[in-house]
Coordinates of C-alpha atoms in Angstrom, one line a residue:
M17 CA 7.6 -1.0 21.5
P18 CA 8.4 2.0 19.3
Q19 CA 5.4 3.7 17.4
H20 CA 6.6 2.5 14.0
D21 CA 6.7 -1.2 15.3
K22 CA 3.1 -0.7 16.8
V23 CA 1.9 0.6 13.4
E24 CA 3.6 -2.1 11.5
H25 CA 2.1 -4.6 13.9
V26 CA -1.5 -3.3 13.5
L27 CA -0.8 -3.2 9.6
D28 CA 0.2 -6.9 9.7
E29 CA -2.7 -7.9 11.7
F30 CA -5.1 -5.9 9.4
M31 CA -3.6 -7.4 6.3
G32 CA -3.4 -11.0 7.5
D33 CA -2.1 -13.3 4.7
K34 CA -2.5 -10.7 1.9
T35 CA 0.8 -9.8 0.1
R36 CA 2.2 -6.3 1.1
A37 CA 2.6 -3.6 -1.5
S38 CA 6.6 -3.9 -1.1
Q39 CA 6.3 -7.4 -2.1
L40 CA 4.1 -6.9 -5.0
R41 CA 6.6 -3.9 -6.1
V42 CA 9.5 -6.6 -5.9
W43 CA 7.7 -9.0 -8.2
R44 CA 6.6 -6.3 -10.6
E45 CA 10.1 -5.0 -11.0
A46 CA 11.5 -8.7 -11.7
L47 CA 8.6 -9.1 -14.2
E48 CA 9.6 -5.9 -15.9
E49 CA 13.2 -6.8 -16.0
R50 CA 12.2 -10.1 -17.8
L51 CA 10.0 -8.2 -20.2
E52 CA 12.9 -5.8 -21.1
R53 CA 15.2 -8.7 -21.7
L54 CA 12.6 -10.2 -24.1
R55 CA 12.2 -6.8 -25.8
A56 CA 16.0 -6.5 -26.2
E57 CA 16.1 -9.9 -27.7
V58 CA 13.5 -9.0 -30.2
R59 CA 15.4 -5.8 -31.0
A60 CA 18.5 -7.8 -31.7
N61 CA 16.7 -10.4 -33.5
P62 CA 13.5 -9.4 -35.0
A63 CA 12.8 -12.9 -36.5
A64 CA 12.3 -13.8 -32.9
M65 CA 9.1 -11.6 -32.4
E66 CA 6.8 -14.4 -33.7
S67 CA 8.0 -16.7 -31.0
L68 CA 8.2 -14.3 -28.3
K69 CA 5.2 -12.4 -28.7
P70 CA 2.8 -14.6 -26.5
K71 CA 5.3 -14.2 -23.7
I72 CA 5.6 -10.6 -24.0
E73 CA 1.9 -10.0 -24.1
S74 CA 1.5 -12.4 -21.0
L75 CA 4.1 -10.5 -19.3
Q76 CA 2.8 -7.1 -20.1
K77 CA -0.7 -8.2 -18.6
Q78 CA 1.0 -9.7 -15.5
V79 CA 3.0 -6.3 -15.1
L80 CA -0.1 -4.1 -15.2
A81 CA -2.0 -6.5 -12.9
L82 CA 0.6 -6.3 -10.5
K83 CA 0.8 -2.3 -10.7
D84 CA -2.9 -2.2 -10.0
E85 CA -2.6 -4.7 -7.1
E86 CA 0.5 -2.7 -5.8
A87 CA -1.4 0.7 -6.0
I88 CA -4.4 -0.6 -4.2
T89 CA -2.5 -2.5 -1.5
G90 CA -0.4 0.6 -1.0
F91 CA -3.4 2.8 -0.6
V92 CA -4.9 0.3 1.9
E93 CA -1.6 0.1 3.8
D94 CA -1.3 4.0 3.9
S95 CA -4.9 4.3 5.1
V96 CA -4.3 1.8 8.0
R97 CA -1.2 3.7 8.9
A98 CA -2.9 7.0 8.9
V99 CA -5.7 5.8 11.1
V100 CA -3.4 4.2 13.6
A101 CA -1.4 7.5 13.5
D102 CA -4.4 9.5 14.3
I103 CA -5.7 7.2 17.0
G104 CA -2.2 7.4 18.6
Q105 CA -2.1 11.2 18.5
T106 CA -5.8 11.5 19.8
H107 CA -5.3 8.8 22.5
S108 CA -4.8 10.5 26.1
P109 CA -1.7 9.3 27.8
P110 CA -2.0 7.1 30.7
G111 CA -2.6 8.8 34.1
G112 CA -2.9 12.1 32.1
S113 CA -6.1 14.4 32.1
E114 CA -8.3 13.9 29.1
E115 CA -8.3 17.1 27.0
Y116 CA -11.2 18.2 25.0
P117 CA -10.9 20.3 21.9
P118 CA -12.2 24.1 22.2
W119 CA -15.1 23.7 20.1
T120 CA -16.6 21.2 22.4
S121 CA -17.8 23.9 24.9
M122 CA -20.1 24.9 22.1
D123 CA -22.4 22.0 22.1
A124 CA -26.1 23.1 21.9
D125 CA -26.9 20.8 24.9
S126 CA -24.3 22.6 27.1
E127 CA -25.9 23.9 30.4
D128 CA -23.4 26.9 30.4
D129 CA -25.6 28.5 27.7
I130 CA -28.8 28.1 29.5

């Protein structure tokens, strides 16, 4: 399984049934398009403002909520991807020798310093 697929698999497991940021973006963009159509309708017919105002305000709130949720979910997804990538880079390959960073030889408990 390629690394990208492994990361996405871990992300799917972590997120469970939560909606992904990409889907939230699609929903937000659809609502923004609908909001813009309503605003265009009001610009074309200012008298329609009174009847469309509640819909416009509701859509504005929904768009803001989706923006927030998209940003939070995107941050969580990016964090999970980063952790998985870090684990993949620090994990020793099967059958390979385990390498230690150079600073590990500077441990205070090292017998070499005694």
